[in-house]
mmCIF file of C-alpha atoms and ligand atoms in Angstrom:
data_model
loop_
_atom_site.group_PDB
_atom_site.id
_atom_site.type_symbol
_atom_site.label_atom_id
_atom_site.label_comp_id
_atom_site.label_asym_id
_atom_site.label_seq_id
_atom_site.Cartn_x
_atom_site.Cartn_y
_atom_site.Cartn_z
ATOM 1 C CA MET A 8 35.721 -16.625 -22.150
ATOM 2 C CA ALA A 9 38.275 -15.099 -19.988
ATOM 3 C CA ASP A 10 41.698 -15.961 -20.924
ATOM 4 C CA LYS A 11 42.182 -16.375 -16.659
ATOM 5 C CA THR A 12 40.180 -15.788 -13.204
ATOM 6 C CA ILE A 13 42.037 -14.158 -10.379
ATOM 7 C CA ILE A 14 40.453 -14.058 -7.227
ATOM 8 C CA ILE A 15 42.385 -10.930 -4.951
ATOM 9 C CA THR A 16 41.732 -11.049 -1.161
ATOM 10 C CA GLY A 17 41.576 -7.829 0.476
ATOM 11 C CA GLY A 18 40.978 -5.823 -2.628
ATOM 12 C CA ALA A 19 39.230 -3.492 -0.992
ATOM 13 C CA GLY A 20 41.886 -2.520 1.439
ATOM 14 C CA PHE A 21 45.186 -0.010 0.352
ATOM 15 C CA ILE A 22 47.386 -2.378 -1.352
ATOM 16 C CA GLY A 23 44.458 -4.297 -2.146
ATOM 17 C CA SER A 24 42.429 -1.819 -4.090
ATOM 18 C CA HIS A 25 45.919 -0.236 -6.259
ATOM 19 C CA VAL A 26 46.847 -4.435 -7.461
ATOM 20 C CA VAL A 27 43.255 -5.016 -8.216
ATOM 21 C CA ARG A 28 43.281 -1.374 -10.348
ATOM 22 C CA ARG A 29 46.280 -2.433 -11.925
ATOM 23 C CA PHE A 30 44.846 -5.678 -13.189
ATOM 24 C CA VAL A 31 41.989 -4.803 -14.084
ATOM 25 C CA ASN A 32 43.579 -2.103 -16.337
ATOM 26 C CA GLN A 33 46.296 -3.945 -17.322
ATOM 27 C CA TYR A 34 44.590 -7.241 -18.358
ATOM 28 C CA PRO A 35 41.306 -6.847 -19.910
ATOM 29 C CA ASP A 36 40.732 -10.390 -20.867
ATOM 30 C CA TYR A 37 41.233 -11.660 -16.920
ATOM 31 C CA GLN A 38 38.117 -11.961 -14.554
ATOM 32 C CA ILE A 39 39.351 -10.319 -11.695
ATOM 33 C CA ILE A 40 37.475 -10.993 -8.530
ATOM 34 C CA ASN A 41 37.866 -8.993 -5.421
ATOM 35 C CA LEU A 42 36.483 -11.146 -2.530
ATOM 36 C CA ASP A 43 37.146 -8.993 1.338
ATOM 37 C CA LYS A 44 34.790 -8.764 3.810
ATOM 38 C CA LEU A 45 34.753 -4.755 4.392
ATOM 39 C CA THR A 46 36.255 -4.464 7.678
ATOM 40 C CA TYR A 47 36.844 -1.066 8.705
ATOM 41 C CA ALA A 48 40.108 -1.373 6.635
ATOM 42 C CA GLY A 49 37.905 -2.708 3.522
ATOM 43 C CA ASN A 50 36.149 0.463 1.168
ATOM 44 C CA LEU A 51 34.915 0.360 -2.085
ATOM 45 C CA ALA A 52 35.122 3.641 -2.551
ATOM 46 C CA ASN A 53 38.627 2.849 -3.188
ATOM 47 C CA LEU A 54 38.017 1.438 -6.411
ATOM 48 C CA LYS A 55 35.032 3.773 -7.868
ATOM 49 C CA ASP A 56 36.845 4.378 -10.960
ATOM 50 C CA ILE A 57 37.177 0.855 -11.843
ATOM 51 C CA GLU A 58 33.724 -0.375 -10.603
ATOM 52 C CA ASN A 59 32.126 -0.776 -13.341
ATOM 53 C CA LYS A 60 34.810 -2.244 -15.935
ATOM 54 C CA PRO A 61 33.538 -5.653 -17.653
ATOM 55 C CA ASN A 62 36.381 -7.496 -16.099
ATOM 56 C CA TYR A 63 36.129 -6.728 -12.304
ATOM 57 C CA ARG A 64 33.794 -8.221 -9.819
ATOM 58 C CA PHE A 65 33.243 -8.117 -6.066
ATOM 59 C CA ILE A 66 32.484 -11.119 -3.663
ATOM 60 C CA LYS A 67 32.032 -10.016 0.553
ATOM 61 C CA ALA A 68 32.994 -12.830 1.837
ATOM 62 C CA ASP A 69 35.171 -13.783 4.820
ATOM 63 C CA ILE A 70 38.353 -15.911 4.374
ATOM 64 C CA THR A 71 38.123 -17.259 8.038
ATOM 65 C CA ASN A 72 34.966 -19.072 7.063
ATOM 66 C CA SER A 73 36.040 -22.412 5.454
ATOM 67 C CA GLN A 74 32.579 -23.616 3.625
ATOM 68 C CA GLN A 75 32.386 -19.956 1.972
ATOM 69 C CA MET A 76 36.251 -19.926 0.379
ATOM 70 C CA LEU A 77 35.101 -23.511 -0.457
ATOM 71 C CA ASP A 78 32.208 -22.733 -2.477
ATOM 72 C CA ILE A 79 33.650 -19.748 -4.069
ATOM 73 C CA PHE A 80 36.483 -21.767 -5.392
ATOM 74 C CA THR A 81 34.389 -24.358 -6.514
ATOM 75 C CA GLN A 82 32.320 -21.968 -7.965
ATOM 76 C CA GLU A 83 34.847 -19.651 -9.748
ATOM 77 C CA GLN A 84 37.141 -22.415 -10.835
ATOM 78 C CA PRO A 85 39.949 -19.494 -9.967
ATOM 79 C CA ASP A 86 43.172 -20.240 -12.347
ATOM 80 C CA GLY A 87 45.206 -18.075 -9.188
ATOM 81 C CA ILE A 88 44.641 -16.216 -5.766
ATOM 82 C CA ILE A 89 46.415 -12.907 -4.715
ATOM 83 C CA HIS A 90 45.866 -13.099 -1.580
ATOM 84 C CA LEU A 91 46.275 -9.831 0.493
ATOM 85 C CA ALA A 92 43.495 -9.992 3.046
ATOM 86 C CA ALA A 93 44.817 -9.413 6.211
ATOM 87 C CA GLU A 94 44.851 -7.547 9.657
ATOM 88 C CA SER A 95 47.640 -5.447 8.745
ATOM 89 C CA HIS A 96 47.802 -3.048 11.975
ATOM 90 C CA VAL A 97 50.847 -3.618 14.301
ATOM 91 C CA ASP A 98 48.766 -1.092 17.238
ATOM 92 C CA ARG A 99 45.763 -3.116 16.744
ATOM 93 C CA SER A 100 47.846 -6.556 17.324
ATOM 94 C CA ILE A 101 48.742 -5.232 20.447
ATOM 95 C CA SER A 102 45.429 -5.102 22.021
ATOM 96 C CA SER A 103 43.661 -7.902 19.754
ATOM 97 C CA PRO A 104 46.215 -10.778 18.919
ATOM 98 C CA LEU A 105 43.497 -13.042 18.438
ATOM 99 C CA GLU A 106 41.827 -11.782 15.532
ATOM 100 C CA PHE A 107 45.317 -11.449 13.981
ATOM 101 C CA VAL A 108 45.373 -15.300 14.421
ATOM 102 C CA LEU A 109 42.118 -15.901 13.037
ATOM 103 C CA THR A 110 42.159 -13.387 10.087
ATOM 104 C CA ASN A 111 45.746 -14.279 9.076
ATOM 105 C CA VAL A 112 46.585 -17.630 10.113
ATOM 106 C CA VAL A 113 43.323 -19.492 10.050
ATOM 107 C CA GLY A 114 42.469 -17.897 6.898
ATOM 108 C CA THR A 115 45.142 -18.323 5.282
ATOM 109 C CA VAL A 116 44.832 -21.996 5.879
ATOM 110 C CA ASN A 117 41.446 -22.113 4.582
ATOM 111 C CA LEU A 118 42.453 -20.495 1.030
ATOM 112 C CA LEU A 119 44.988 -23.240 1.004
ATOM 113 C CA ASN A 120 42.603 -25.767 1.505
ATOM 114 C CA ALA A 121 40.373 -24.095 -1.309
ATOM 115 C CA ALA A 122 42.984 -24.313 -3.452
ATOM 116 C CA ARG A 123 43.812 -27.716 -2.679
ATOM 117 C CA ALA A 124 40.897 -28.928 -3.159
ATOM 118 C CA THR A 125 40.028 -27.399 -6.513
ATOM 119 C CA TRP A 126 42.960 -27.507 -8.026
ATOM 120 C CA LYS A 127 43.967 -30.873 -6.711
ATOM 121 C CA ASP A 128 44.385 -32.206 -10.508
ATOM 122 C CA ASN A 129 46.360 -30.103 -11.678
ATOM 123 C CA TYR A 130 48.549 -27.666 -9.324
ATOM 124 C CA ASP A 131 51.065 -26.535 -11.467
ATOM 125 C CA ASN A 132 48.701 -24.590 -14.086
ATOM 126 C CA HIS A 133 46.958 -22.341 -11.112
ATOM 127 C CA ARG A 134 49.322 -20.401 -8.718
ATOM 128 C CA PHE A 135 48.999 -19.410 -4.617
ATOM 129 C CA TYR A 136 50.034 -16.114 -4.319
ATOM 130 C CA HIS A 137 50.641 -14.818 -0.804
ATOM 131 C CA VAL A 138 51.995 -11.290 0.080
ATOM 132 C CA SER A 139 53.634 -10.395 3.074
ATOM 133 C CA THR A 140 55.571 -8.183 4.917
ATOM 134 C CA ASP A 141 59.345 -7.750 5.892
ATOM 135 C CA GLU A 142 58.293 -7.434 9.376
ATOM 136 C CA VAL A 143 58.387 -11.130 9.585
ATOM 137 C CA TYR A 144 62.199 -11.053 9.914
ATOM 138 C CA GLY A 145 62.352 -8.809 13.012
ATOM 139 C CA ALA A 146 64.425 -5.735 13.630
ATOM 140 C CA LEU A 147 67.828 -5.153 12.308
ATOM 141 C CA GLY A 148 70.848 -2.849 14.262
ATOM 142 C CA LYS A 149 71.650 0.090 12.561
ATOM 143 C CA GLU A 150 73.638 -2.429 9.797
ATOM 144 C CA GLY A 151 72.386 -4.826 7.404
ATOM 145 C CA MET A 152 69.696 -5.681 5.206
ATOM 146 C CA PHE A 153 66.959 -8.426 5.151
ATOM 147 C CA THR A 154 67.647 -10.943 2.263
ATOM 148 C CA GLU A 155 65.473 -13.722 1.299
ATOM 149 C CA GLN A 156 67.339 -15.602 3.269
ATOM 150 C CA THR A 157 67.678 -14.231 6.411
ATOM 151 C CA ALA A 158 65.899 -16.867 9.207
ATOM 152 C CA TYR A 159 62.449 -15.270 10.818
ATOM 153 C CA ASP A 160 62.355 -13.610 13.803
ATOM 154 C CA PRO A 161 58.890 -11.588 14.323
ATOM 155 C CA HIS A 162 58.485 -9.693 17.488
ATOM 156 C CA SER A 163 55.180 -8.131 17.229
ATOM 157 C CA PRO A 164 51.614 -10.552 17.710
ATOM 158 C CA TYR A 165 50.990 -9.028 13.513
ATOM 159 C CA SER A 166 54.449 -10.349 12.580
ATOM 160 C CA ALA A 167 54.107 -13.337 14.162
ATOM 161 C CA SER A 168 50.375 -14.059 12.286
ATOM 162 C CA LYS A 169 52.146 -13.138 8.938
ATOM 163 C CA ALA A 170 55.352 -15.441 9.563
ATOM 164 C CA SER A 171 52.929 -18.033 10.470
ATOM 165 C CA SER A 172 50.761 -17.605 7.355
ATOM 166 C CA ASP A 173 53.879 -17.559 5.511
ATOM 167 C CA HIS A 174 55.335 -21.038 7.392
ATOM 168 C CA PHE A 175 51.860 -22.795 5.993
ATOM 169 C CA VAL A 176 51.826 -21.213 2.328
ATOM 170 C CA ARG A 177 55.402 -22.913 1.864
ATOM 171 C CA ALA A 178 54.175 -26.194 3.758
ATOM 172 C CA TYR A 179 51.109 -26.408 1.239
ATOM 173 C CA HIS A 180 54.308 -26.209 -1.136
ATOM 174 C CA ASP A 181 56.420 -28.620 0.150
ATOM 175 C CA THR A 182 54.243 -30.998 0.891
ATOM 176 C CA TYR A 183 51.202 -30.847 -1.430
ATOM 177 C CA GLY A 184 53.458 -29.449 -4.555
ATOM 178 C CA LEU A 185 51.032 -26.405 -4.622
ATOM 179 C CA ASN A 186 52.231 -24.048 -6.817
ATOM 180 C CA THR A 187 53.440 -21.177 -4.414
ATOM 181 C CA VAL A 188 54.918 -17.590 -4.288
ATOM 182 C CA ILE A 189 55.906 -15.066 -1.303
ATOM 183 C CA SER A 190 56.956 -11.844 -1.492
ATOM 184 C CA ASN A 191 57.783 -9.982 1.613
ATOM 185 C CA CYS A 192 57.360 -5.948 1.160
ATOM 186 C CA SER A 193 58.388 -2.614 3.061
ATOM 187 C CA ASN A 194 56.362 0.476 4.211
ATOM 188 C CA ASN A 195 53.937 1.308 1.737
ATOM 189 C CA TYR A 196 52.406 4.097 1.670
ATOM 190 C CA GLY A 197 50.374 6.200 -1.537
ATOM 191 C CA SER A 198 46.799 7.283 -1.720
ATOM 192 C CA HIS A 199 44.228 5.054 -0.215
ATOM 193 C CA HIS A 200 45.890 4.244 2.974
ATOM 194 C CA PHE A 201 43.957 3.886 5.875
ATOM 195 C CA PRO A 202 44.676 7.168 8.559
ATOM 196 C CA GLU A 203 45.458 5.043 11.685
ATOM 197 C CA LYS A 204 49.035 4.374 9.824
ATOM 198 C CA LEU A 205 51.675 7.053 10.212
ATOM 199 C CA ILE A 206 51.591 8.845 6.824
ATOM 200 C CA PRO A 207 48.239 9.196 6.128
ATOM 201 C CA LEU A 208 47.440 9.859 9.868
ATOM 202 C CA ALA A 209 49.977 12.348 10.065
ATOM 203 C CA ILE A 210 48.529 14.095 6.922
ATOM 204 C CA HIS A 211 45.524 14.104 8.221
ATOM 205 C CA ASN A 212 46.674 15.407 12.151
ATOM 206 C CA ILE A 213 48.725 18.664 9.956
ATOM 207 C CA GLN A 214 46.080 19.302 8.165
ATOM 208 C CA HIS A 215 43.329 19.547 11.179
ATOM 209 C CA GLN A 216 46.381 21.199 13.338
ATOM 210 C CA LYS A 217 45.926 18.552 15.640
ATOM 211 C CA PRO A 218 49.577 16.731 17.362
ATOM 212 C CA VAL A 219 51.168 14.410 15.398
ATOM 213 C CA PRO A 220 52.331 11.251 17.787
ATOM 214 C CA ILE A 221 55.831 10.311 17.119
ATOM 215 C CA TYR A 222 56.519 6.886 19.202
ATOM 216 C CA GLY A 223 59.232 6.884 21.879
ATOM 217 C CA LYS A 224 61.952 9.577 19.886
ATOM 218 C CA GLY A 225 61.356 8.685 16.112
ATOM 219 C CA GLU A 226 64.550 7.099 16.064
ATOM 220 C CA ASN A 227 63.136 4.133 14.598
ATOM 221 C CA ILE A 228 63.862 3.310 11.142
ATOM 222 C CA ARG A 229 61.618 2.209 7.817
ATOM 223 C CA ASP A 230 61.749 1.501 4.190
ATOM 224 C CA TRP A 231 59.219 3.315 2.042
ATOM 225 C CA LEU A 232 57.863 2.035 -0.990
ATOM 226 C CA PHE A 233 55.315 3.979 -3.003
ATOM 227 C CA VAL A 234 52.206 1.378 -3.836
ATOM 228 C CA GLU A 235 51.976 1.702 -7.061
ATOM 229 C CA ASP A 236 56.021 -0.212 -7.123
ATOM 230 C CA HIS A 237 54.418 -2.755 -5.572
ATOM 231 C CA ALA A 238 51.170 -3.533 -7.196
ATOM 232 C CA ARG A 239 53.906 -3.002 -10.206
ATOM 233 C CA ALA A 240 55.933 -6.142 -8.436
ATOM 234 C CA ILE A 241 53.094 -8.521 -7.565
ATOM 235 C CA ASP A 242 52.094 -8.572 -11.020
ATOM 236 C CA LEU A 243 55.654 -9.476 -12.193
ATOM 237 C CA ILE A 244 55.731 -11.945 -9.410
ATOM 238 C CA TYR A 245 52.563 -13.041 -10.272
ATOM 239 C CA HIS A 246 53.581 -13.604 -13.828
ATOM 240 C CA GLN A 247 56.862 -14.988 -13.678
ATOM 241 C CA ALA A 248 58.306 -16.244 -10.349
ATOM 242 C CA ALA A 249 59.073 -19.954 -10.213
ATOM 243 C CA SER A 250 56.710 -22.212 -7.734
ATOM 244 C CA GLY A 251 57.484 -22.227 -4.735
ATOM 245 C CA SER A 252 60.248 -19.063 -4.732
ATOM 246 C CA THR A 253 59.786 -16.031 -2.207
ATOM 247 C CA TYR A 254 60.728 -12.410 -3.488
ATOM 248 C CA ASN A 255 62.025 -9.048 -0.753
ATOM 249 C CA ILE A 256 60.481 -5.816 -2.324
ATOM 250 C CA GLY A 257 61.269 -2.713 -1.090
ATOM 251 C CA GLY A 258 61.928 0.751 -1.824
ATOM 252 C CA HIS A 259 65.933 1.471 -0.680
ATOM 253 C CA ASN A 260 64.409 4.491 1.158
ATOM 254 C CA GLU A 261 65.532 4.010 4.607
ATOM 255 C CA TRP A 262 63.728 7.132 6.581
ATOM 256 C CA THR A 263 63.691 8.117 9.934
ATOM 257 C CA ASN A 264 60.208 8.503 11.520
ATOM 258 C CA ILE A 265 60.783 12.114 12.788
ATOM 259 C CA ASP A 266 63.061 13.106 9.419
ATOM 260 C CA LEU A 267 59.539 11.570 7.628
ATOM 261 C CA ILE A 268 57.690 13.501 9.442
ATOM 262 C CA ARG A 269 59.921 16.829 9.335
ATOM 263 C CA LEU A 270 59.879 16.211 5.410
ATOM 264 C CA LEU A 271 55.761 15.994 5.285
ATOM 265 C CA CYS A 272 55.504 19.107 7.553
ATOM 266 C CA LYS A 273 57.800 20.760 5.213
ATOM 267 C CA ILE A 274 55.728 19.455 2.182
ATOM 268 C CA MET A 275 52.174 20.515 3.818
ATOM 269 C CA ASP A 276 53.372 24.233 4.944
ATOM 270 C CA GLU A 277 53.945 24.485 1.547
ATOM 271 C CA LYS A 278 50.582 22.966 0.251
ATOM 272 C CA LEU A 279 48.293 24.777 2.700
ATOM 273 C CA ASN A 280 50.015 28.040 1.858
ATOM 274 C CA ARG A 281 51.367 27.856 6.366
ATOM 275 C CA THR A 282 54.239 29.808 7.758
ATOM 276 C CA PRO A 283 57.479 27.854 6.989
ATOM 277 C CA GLY A 284 57.826 25.567 10.274
ATOM 278 C CA SER A 285 54.420 25.774 11.343
ATOM 279 C CA SER A 286 53.514 22.006 10.820
ATOM 280 C CA ALA A 287 56.614 20.981 12.934
ATOM 281 C CA GLN A 288 55.325 22.074 15.908
ATOM 282 C CA LEU A 289 52.641 19.675 15.972
ATOM 283 C CA ILE A 290 55.036 16.554 16.123
ATOM 284 C CA THR A 291 54.222 15.283 19.837
ATOM 285 C CA PHE A 292 56.698 12.680 21.083
ATOM 286 C CA VAL A 293 54.624 10.222 23.455
ATOM 287 C CA THR A 294 54.847 6.666 24.660
ATOM 288 C CA ASP A 295 56.390 4.491 22.590
ATOM 289 C CA ARG A 296 55.029 0.876 21.104
ATOM 290 C CA ALA A 297 55.526 -2.176 23.215
ATOM 291 C CA GLY A 298 58.231 -4.121 21.614
ATOM 292 C CA HIS A 299 59.011 -1.337 18.712
ATOM 293 C CA ASP A 300 61.057 -3.161 16.116
ATOM 294 C CA LEU A 301 64.284 -0.111 15.543
ATOM 295 C CA ARG A 302 64.996 -0.702 11.629
ATOM 296 C CA TYR A 303 63.197 -2.547 8.410
ATOM 297 C CA ALA A 304 65.279 -2.857 5.881
ATOM 298 C CA ILE A 305 65.141 -4.707 2.114
ATOM 299 C CA ASP A 306 67.648 -6.238 0.022
ATOM 300 C CA ALA A 307 65.437 -6.536 -3.001
ATOM 301 C CA ASP A 308 68.741 -7.220 -5.439
ATOM 302 C CA LYS A 309 66.674 -10.855 -5.976
ATOM 303 C CA LEU A 310 63.390 -9.201 -7.825
ATOM 304 C CA GLU A 311 66.026 -6.599 -9.758
ATOM 305 C CA LYS A 312 67.971 -9.193 -11.061
ATOM 306 C CA ASP A 313 65.402 -11.989 -12.160
ATOM 307 C CA LEU A 314 62.607 -9.841 -13.295
ATOM 308 C CA GLY A 315 63.972 -6.229 -13.883
ATOM 309 C CA TRP A 316 62.026 -4.430 -11.310
ATOM 310 C CA LYS A 317 63.245 -1.174 -9.742
ATOM 311 C CA PRO A 318 61.199 1.003 -7.550
ATOM 312 C CA SER A 319 60.295 4.016 -9.604
ATOM 313 C CA LEU A 320 60.018 7.176 -7.117
ATOM 314 C CA ARG A 321 62.114 8.593 -4.689
ATOM 315 C CA LEU A 322 59.840 9.164 -0.901
ATOM 316 C CA GLU A 323 60.177 13.255 -1.765
ATOM 317 C CA GLU A 324 58.251 12.720 -4.897
ATOM 318 C CA GLY A 325 55.878 9.663 -3.788
ATOM 319 C CA LEU A 326 55.097 11.758 -0.611
ATOM 320 C CA GLU A 327 54.503 14.968 -2.628
ATOM 321 C CA LYS A 328 51.920 13.046 -4.586
ATOM 322 C CA THR A 329 49.947 11.251 -1.747
ATOM 323 C CA VAL A 330 50.028 14.780 -0.183
ATOM 324 C CA ASP A 331 48.370 16.058 -3.188
ATOM 325 C CA TRP A 332 45.954 12.817 -2.979
ATOM 326 C CA TYR A 333 44.892 13.254 0.405
ATOM 327 C CA LEU A 334 43.793 17.177 -0.220
ATOM 328 C CA SER A 335 41.748 16.322 -3.023
ATOM 329 C CA ASN A 336 40.253 13.959 -2.123
ATOM 330 C CA GLN A 337 38.640 14.961 1.265
ATOM 331 C CA ASP A 338 35.313 12.763 1.054
ATOM 332 C CA TRP A 339 37.474 10.028 1.584
ATOM 333 C CA LEU A 340 38.919 11.018 4.273
ATOM 334 C CA ASN A 341 36.507 12.485 6.077
ATOM 335 C CA ASN A 342 34.225 9.263 5.413
ATOM 336 C CA VAL A 343 36.929 6.866 7.083
ATOM 337 C CA THR A 344 37.353 9.230 9.962
ATOM 338 C CA SER A 345 33.885 9.991 10.911
ATOM 339 C CA GLY A 346 32.516 6.711 13.530
ATOM 340 C CA ASP A 347 34.452 4.673 14.838
ATOM 341 C CA TYR A 348 37.872 5.325 13.989
ATOM 342 C CA GLN A 349 37.124 8.578 16.454
ATOM 343 C CA LYS A 350 37.099 5.624 18.769
ATOM 344 C CA TYR A 351 40.100 3.956 17.543
ATOM 345 C CA TYR A 352 41.601 7.049 17.722
ATOM 346 C CA GLU A 353 40.392 8.184 21.576
ATOM 347 C CA GLN A 354 41.958 4.548 22.722
ATOM 348 C CA GLN A 355 45.069 4.137 20.894
ATOM 349 C CA TYR A 356 45.972 7.647 21.728
ATOM 350 C CA SER A 357 44.885 9.267 25.299
ATOM 351 C CA GLY A 358 47.147 9.339 28.158
ATOM 352 C CA ARG A 359 49.952 8.233 25.651
HETATM 353 P P1 LIG B 20 44.827 -3.228 4.778
HETATM 354 O O1 LIG B 20 44.434 -3.024 6.426
HETATM 355 O O2 LIG B 20 44.555 -1.960 4.354
HETATM 356 O O3 LIG B 20 43.354 -4.109 3.922
HETATM 357 C C1 LIG B 20 43.454 -5.787 4.211
HETATM 358 C C2 LIG B 20 42.331 -5.748 3.733
HETATM 359 O O4 LIG B 20 41.469 -7.226 4.163
HETATM 360 C C3 LIG B 20 40.653 -4.745 3.965
HETATM 361 O O5 LIG B 20 40.137 -4.738 2.828
HETATM 362 C C4 LIG B 20 39.992 -5.952 4.889
HETATM 363 O O6 LIG B 20 38.569 -5.780 5.068
HETATM 364 C C5 LIG B 20 40.389 -7.344 4.065
HETATM 365 N N1 LIG B 20 40.016 -8.172 5.146
HETATM 366 C C6 LIG B 20 40.389 -8.438 6.414
HETATM 367 N N2 LIG B 20 39.885 -9.419 6.948
HETATM 368 C C7 LIG B 20 39.365 -10.120 6.201
HETATM 369 C C8 LIG B 20 38.499 -11.376 6.080
HETATM 370 N N3 LIG B 20 38.536 -11.942 7.015
HETATM 371 N N4 LIG B 20 38.070 -11.689 5.158
HETATM 372 C C9 LIG B 20 37.849 -10.881 3.952
HETATM 373 N N5 LIG B 20 38.822 -10.080 4.078
HETATM 374 C C10 LIG B 20 39.327 -9.193 4.636
HETATM 375 O O7 LIG B 20 45.787 -3.673 4.442
HETATM 376 P P2 LIG B 20 47.143 -3.490 3.417
HETATM 377 O O8 LIG B 20 47.900 -2.087 4.187
HETATM 378 O O9 LIG B 20 46.072 -3.154 2.143
HETATM 379 O O10 LIG B 20 48.169 -4.756 3.026
HETATM 380 C C11 LIG B 20 47.259 -6.302 2.514
HETATM 381 C C12 LIG B 20 48.487 -7.596 2.095
HETATM 382 O O11 LIG B 20 49.771 -6.646 2.273
HETATM 383 C C13 LIG B 20 48.419 -7.259 3.922
HETATM 384 O O12 LIG B 20 48.508 -9.118 3.899
HETATM 385 C C14 LIG B 20 49.498 -7.386 4.823
HETATM 386 O O13 LIG B 20 50.487 -7.925 6.032
HETATM 387 C C15 LIG B 20 50.557 -7.201 3.518
HETATM 388 N N6 LIG B 20 51.548 -6.062 3.920
HETATM 389 C C16 LIG B 20 50.994 -4.698 3.765
HETATM 390 C C17 LIG B 20 52.114 -3.551 4.237
HETATM 391 C C18 LIG B 20 51.924 -2.381 4.497
HETATM 392 O O14 LIG B 20 52.510 -1.162 4.630
HETATM 393 N N7 LIG B 20 50.688 -1.630 4.579
HETATM 394 C C19 LIG B 20 53.480 -4.259 3.622
HETATM 395 C C20 LIG B 20 54.214 -5.248 3.601
HETATM 396 C C21 LIG B 20 52.879 -6.150 3.688
HETATM 397 P P1 LIG B 21 53.103 2.141 10.537
HETATM 398 O O1 LIG B 21 52.798 3.238 9.874
HETATM 399 O O2 LIG B 21 51.946 1.964 12.037
HETATM 400 O O3 LIG B 21 53.735 0.508 10.476
HETATM 401 P P2 LIG B 21 54.621 -0.358 11.021
HETATM 402 O O4 LIG B 21 54.459 -0.350 12.387
HETATM 403 O O5 LIG B 21 54.062 -1.465 10.343
HETATM 404 O O6 LIG B 21 56.208 -0.274 10.324
HETATM 405 O O7 LIG B 21 54.289 2.344 11.586
HETATM 406 C C1 LIG B 21 55.889 3.353 10.612
HETATM 407 C C2 LIG B 21 56.705 4.091 12.069
HETATM 408 O O8 LIG B 21 56.076 4.509 12.814
HETATM 409 C C3 LIG B 21 56.656 2.655 13.462
HETATM 410 O O9 LIG B 21 57.881 2.556 13.354
HETATM 411 C C4 LIG B 21 55.982 3.057 13.726
HETATM 412 C C5 LIG B 21 55.571 4.841 14.091
HETATM 413 N N1 LIG B 21 54.461 5.483 14.461
HETATM 414 C C6 LIG B 21 54.067 6.602 15.170
HETATM 415 O O10 LIG B 21 55.182 6.913 15.554
HETATM 416 N N2 LIG B 21 53.454 6.879 15.607
HETATM 417 C C7 LIG B 21 52.043 6.658 15.222
HETATM 418 O O11 LIG B 21 50.595 7.497 15.122
HETATM 419 C C8 LIG B 21 52.201 5.542 14.367
HETATM 420 C C9 LIG B 21 50.642 5.457 14.089
HETATM 421 C C10 LIG B 21 53.477 4.872 14.108
#
């Protein structure tokens, strides 16, 4: 009998696959169930190294289907859930906002309802962990950082949908006493990142000598965290955080987009034995993203003080590891950039 059964939603995606891998390897006595719909962003190849482990199982399911969620909870009787399944790309939320409401808001409420119904006799021993983003806090100017007390002020349909789902999770704690925890993390990077997001898109384009699109003047600032550090924070928070609490997770690694891409070009020139400076010539400034948030920066002091977590890598180190992974996993990259990706790329970037 497994020590604990945990459902991880979105486990075939970028961050979810790192969380699944960590829990499967770290906790051989737990039964880890990866619940994922396998949208364009979900890829079971992300979990090849652990898919045959006895404490791992995959269930293909859609969180927007309330009955299916209730059936799975009834059947599996999980001790906890770590919820990462979401539509996660801001640019897609600008062209299709309703998808984001359905998956991120309705999907989360379906899971909360399934948890409530299944755990009603003992909420305290069952944890609902909702993984969220720093984008719910809105945009910063040149100064300041987001703390757990910062008021929500989302600007994109993506961040509005995540903010809404966070509010529902808190409401289920306050109203019904569900044992919840929320974390809000800054931008992640690392292996298995779908190449619609800035870093893997730029790695792919630089490798293939294609233009690297930078929105606006490249002055927007993001706080970058290596994905394995996020997975480690989620592990600590899942096991140790108080019910109803919130934690910010961030890298203390603020970079303007243009400086980040220049660094990436330099690393790629070295790795691909290209003339220094040649990849930087691919940088192309394109029309800015609508409602583009200027700056995100996370104050993760609470997580450090309460649970002793710190990021393990600086961006310079993590970026080199990331480039190495992409260059030695060409099959993975070719697979995810064939078919629908080409259509998406055309729609998103042509005429920009
Ligand atoms: P991702 O897009 O790579 O993966 C999302 C996963 O969810 C995919 O495997 C997809 O198949 C699955 N999914 C989507 N809709 C589903 C549905 N209806 N039912 C079941 N599964 C579904 O996303 P990611 O970047 O790994 O982000 C994971 C979570 O972390 C999200 O909740 C996101 O908001 C949050 N987050 C991401 C970042 C980041 O930098 N990527 C930062 C902070 C927080
Ligand atoms: P992204 O990876 O989409 O993450 P988020 O929007 O959630 O922060 O984008 C990171 C930053 O890079 C953001 O400021 C938008 C910018 N960006 C570009 O300049 N060009 C691109 O092609 C993409 C996808 C993003």
